[in-house]
Short mmCIF file of N, CA and C in Angstrom, two decimals:
data_model
loop_
_atom_site.label_atom_id
_atom_site.label_comp_id
_atom_site.label_asym_id
_atom_site.label_seq_id
_atom_site.Cartn_x
_atom_site.Cartn_y
_atom_site.Cartn_z
N MET A 1 -14.97 83.52 34.70
CA MET A 1 -14.53 82.14 34.75
C MET A 1 -14.43 81.71 36.21
N SER A 2 -14.95 80.54 36.51
CA SER A 2 -14.92 80.01 37.88
C SER A 2 -13.51 79.55 38.24
N PRO A 3 -13.15 79.67 39.52
CA PRO A 3 -11.85 79.17 39.96
C PRO A 3 -11.79 77.65 39.81
N VAL A 4 -10.59 77.12 39.71
CA VAL A 4 -10.39 75.69 39.53
C VAL A 4 -10.62 74.94 40.83
N GLY A 5 -10.41 75.58 41.94
CA GLY A 5 -10.60 74.93 43.23
C GLY A 5 -10.97 75.95 44.29
N ALA A 6 -11.17 75.45 45.46
CA ALA A 6 -11.49 76.30 46.61
C ALA A 6 -11.09 75.53 47.86
N ALA A 7 -10.99 76.22 48.97
CA ALA A 7 -10.63 75.58 50.24
C ALA A 7 -11.65 75.96 51.30
N LEU A 8 -12.04 74.97 52.06
CA LEU A 8 -12.92 75.15 53.21
C LEU A 8 -12.08 74.82 54.43
N LEU A 9 -11.83 75.82 55.26
CA LEU A 9 -10.97 75.64 56.43
C LEU A 9 -11.80 75.64 57.70
N THR A 10 -11.58 74.63 58.53
CA THR A 10 -12.25 74.54 59.83
C THR A 10 -11.19 74.57 60.92
N PRO A 11 -11.51 75.15 62.07
CA PRO A 11 -10.53 75.27 63.14
C PRO A 11 -10.35 73.96 63.90
N GLY A 12 -9.24 73.87 64.57
CA GLY A 12 -8.99 72.74 65.46
C GLY A 12 -9.64 72.96 66.81
N ALA A 13 -9.41 72.04 67.71
CA ALA A 13 -10.01 72.09 69.04
C ALA A 13 -9.67 73.39 69.76
N GLY A 14 -10.68 74.02 70.29
CA GLY A 14 -10.49 75.22 71.09
C GLY A 14 -10.26 76.49 70.30
N ALA A 15 -10.27 76.42 68.98
CA ALA A 15 -10.02 77.60 68.15
C ALA A 15 -11.29 77.96 67.38
N ASP A 16 -11.23 79.13 66.74
CA ASP A 16 -12.33 79.54 65.89
C ASP A 16 -11.80 79.89 64.51
N ARG A 17 -12.67 80.36 63.66
CA ARG A 17 -12.31 80.64 62.26
C ARG A 17 -11.28 81.76 62.11
N GLU A 18 -11.04 82.51 63.16
CA GLU A 18 -10.07 83.60 63.12
C GLU A 18 -8.68 83.18 63.64
N HIS A 19 -8.46 81.90 63.87
CA HIS A 19 -7.18 81.42 64.38
C HIS A 19 -6.07 81.79 63.40
N ARG A 20 -4.93 82.16 63.94
CA ARG A 20 -3.82 82.66 63.12
C ARG A 20 -3.35 81.64 62.08
N THR A 21 -3.44 80.37 62.38
CA THR A 21 -3.04 79.36 61.41
C THR A 21 -3.97 79.35 60.20
N LEU A 22 -5.27 79.43 60.45
CA LEU A 22 -6.21 79.47 59.34
C LEU A 22 -6.01 80.74 58.51
N LEU A 23 -5.72 81.85 59.17
CA LEU A 23 -5.47 83.10 58.44
C LEU A 23 -4.22 82.97 57.58
N ALA A 24 -3.18 82.32 58.09
CA ALA A 24 -1.94 82.13 57.32
C ALA A 24 -2.16 81.20 56.13
N VAL A 25 -2.91 80.14 56.33
CA VAL A 25 -3.20 79.22 55.22
C VAL A 25 -4.00 79.95 54.14
N GLU A 26 -4.99 80.70 54.57
CA GLU A 26 -5.79 81.46 53.61
C GLU A 26 -4.90 82.40 52.79
N ALA A 27 -4.00 83.11 53.45
CA ALA A 27 -3.12 84.06 52.76
C ALA A 27 -2.19 83.36 51.78
N ALA A 28 -1.84 82.11 52.06
CA ALA A 28 -0.90 81.38 51.21
C ALA A 28 -1.56 80.72 50.00
N LEU A 29 -2.86 80.58 50.02
CA LEU A 29 -3.56 79.89 48.93
C LEU A 29 -3.98 80.86 47.84
N ASP A 30 -4.00 80.35 46.61
CA ASP A 30 -4.40 81.16 45.47
C ASP A 30 -5.73 80.66 44.91
N VAL A 31 -6.63 80.32 45.80
CA VAL A 31 -7.98 79.89 45.45
C VAL A 31 -8.94 80.55 46.45
N PRO A 32 -10.21 80.60 46.13
CA PRO A 32 -11.17 81.12 47.11
C PRO A 32 -11.11 80.28 48.40
N VAL A 33 -11.15 80.98 49.52
CA VAL A 33 -11.06 80.31 50.82
C VAL A 33 -12.24 80.76 51.68
N GLU A 34 -12.84 79.80 52.34
CA GLU A 34 -13.89 80.09 53.32
C GLU A 34 -13.46 79.48 54.65
N ARG A 35 -13.35 80.31 55.67
CA ARG A 35 -13.06 79.82 57.01
C ARG A 35 -14.38 79.78 57.76
N VAL A 36 -14.69 78.64 58.37
CA VAL A 36 -15.98 78.49 59.03
C VAL A 36 -15.82 78.00 60.46
N ASP A 37 -16.80 78.34 61.27
CA ASP A 37 -16.90 77.80 62.62
C ASP A 37 -17.93 76.69 62.62
N PHE A 38 -17.77 75.74 63.52
CA PHE A 38 -18.74 74.68 63.68
C PHE A 38 -19.95 75.22 64.45
N PRO A 39 -21.09 74.55 64.32
CA PRO A 39 -22.32 75.03 64.98
C PRO A 39 -22.16 75.31 66.48
N TYR A 40 -21.46 74.44 67.19
CA TYR A 40 -21.35 74.65 68.63
C TYR A 40 -20.65 75.96 68.96
N ARG A 41 -19.68 76.38 68.13
CA ARG A 41 -19.00 77.66 68.34
C ARG A 41 -19.95 78.81 68.05
N LYS A 42 -20.71 78.68 66.97
CA LYS A 42 -21.66 79.73 66.61
C LYS A 42 -22.71 79.91 67.69
N GLU A 43 -23.02 78.81 68.39
CA GLU A 43 -24.03 78.84 69.46
C GLU A 43 -23.44 79.20 70.82
N GLY A 44 -22.14 79.46 70.87
CA GLY A 44 -21.50 79.89 72.11
C GLY A 44 -21.16 78.78 73.08
N ARG A 45 -21.18 77.54 72.61
CA ARG A 45 -20.84 76.42 73.48
C ARG A 45 -19.38 76.05 73.31
N LYS A 46 -18.78 75.45 74.34
CA LYS A 46 -17.38 75.04 74.27
C LYS A 46 -17.22 73.59 73.85
N ALA A 47 -18.16 72.76 74.21
CA ALA A 47 -18.06 71.33 73.88
C ALA A 47 -18.52 71.09 72.45
N PRO A 48 -17.74 70.35 71.67
CA PRO A 48 -18.14 70.09 70.29
C PRO A 48 -19.32 69.13 70.19
N ASP A 49 -20.00 69.24 69.07
CA ASP A 49 -21.10 68.32 68.78
C ASP A 49 -20.53 66.95 68.43
N ARG A 50 -21.40 65.99 68.33
CA ARG A 50 -21.01 64.65 67.88
C ARG A 50 -20.64 64.71 66.39
N PRO A 51 -19.79 63.78 65.95
CA PRO A 51 -19.33 63.80 64.55
C PRO A 51 -20.42 63.94 63.48
N PRO A 52 -21.55 63.26 63.59
CA PRO A 52 -22.54 63.43 62.51
C PRO A 52 -22.97 64.89 62.30
N ARG A 53 -23.12 65.65 63.37
CA ARG A 53 -23.52 67.06 63.21
C ARG A 53 -22.36 67.89 62.66
N LEU A 54 -21.13 67.59 63.09
CA LEU A 54 -19.97 68.32 62.57
C LEU A 54 -19.81 68.05 61.07
N ILE A 55 -19.93 66.80 60.69
CA ILE A 55 -19.80 66.43 59.27
C ILE A 55 -20.91 67.09 58.46
N ALA A 56 -22.12 67.07 58.97
CA ALA A 56 -23.24 67.71 58.26
C ALA A 56 -22.99 69.20 58.06
N SER A 57 -22.38 69.85 59.03
CA SER A 57 -22.13 71.28 58.88
C SER A 57 -21.06 71.54 57.81
N VAL A 58 -20.06 70.67 57.72
CA VAL A 58 -19.04 70.82 56.68
C VAL A 58 -19.66 70.58 55.30
N VAL A 59 -20.49 69.56 55.19
CA VAL A 59 -21.16 69.27 53.91
C VAL A 59 -22.03 70.46 53.50
N ALA A 60 -22.77 71.03 54.45
CA ALA A 60 -23.63 72.19 54.15
C ALA A 60 -22.79 73.39 53.73
N ASP A 61 -21.70 73.66 54.44
CA ASP A 61 -20.85 74.79 54.07
C ASP A 61 -20.22 74.59 52.70
N ALA A 62 -19.79 73.37 52.39
CA ALA A 62 -19.20 73.08 51.08
C ALA A 62 -20.25 73.29 49.98
N GLY A 63 -21.47 72.85 50.23
CA GLY A 63 -22.54 73.06 49.25
C GLY A 63 -22.84 74.52 49.03
N ARG A 64 -22.85 75.28 50.11
CA ARG A 64 -23.10 76.73 50.00
C ARG A 64 -22.01 77.39 49.18
N ILE A 65 -20.77 77.04 49.45
CA ILE A 65 -19.64 77.63 48.71
C ILE A 65 -19.71 77.24 47.24
N ARG A 66 -20.04 75.99 46.98
CA ARG A 66 -20.16 75.52 45.60
C ARG A 66 -21.22 76.34 44.86
N THR A 67 -22.34 76.59 45.51
CA THR A 67 -23.40 77.40 44.90
C THR A 67 -22.92 78.82 44.67
N GLU A 68 -22.26 79.42 45.66
CA GLU A 68 -21.76 80.79 45.52
C GLU A 68 -20.77 80.93 44.38
N LEU A 69 -19.98 79.88 44.13
CA LEU A 69 -19.00 79.91 43.05
C LEU A 69 -19.61 79.54 41.69
N GLY A 70 -20.87 79.14 41.71
CA GLY A 70 -21.54 78.78 40.46
C GLY A 70 -21.17 77.39 39.95
N TRP A 71 -20.72 76.53 40.85
CA TRP A 71 -20.38 75.15 40.46
C TRP A 71 -21.63 74.29 40.57
N ARG A 72 -21.68 73.27 39.77
CA ARG A 72 -22.82 72.33 39.82
C ARG A 72 -22.58 71.24 40.80
#
């Protein structure tokens, strides 16, 4: 049976997916959780991308998680 919900957590400015706050939120939730880094972090850059690229990465990650969970 698929979970009823899921959470996609993104870090705040200057942090990455391993930030202690994201880890604490993940531990407190009773749904599947995916912590992700934005593309600029994955590419080793410090300056964030413009909003359209950041939004596109969140949409892509959400779609990937939806597929992994077997949701339509």
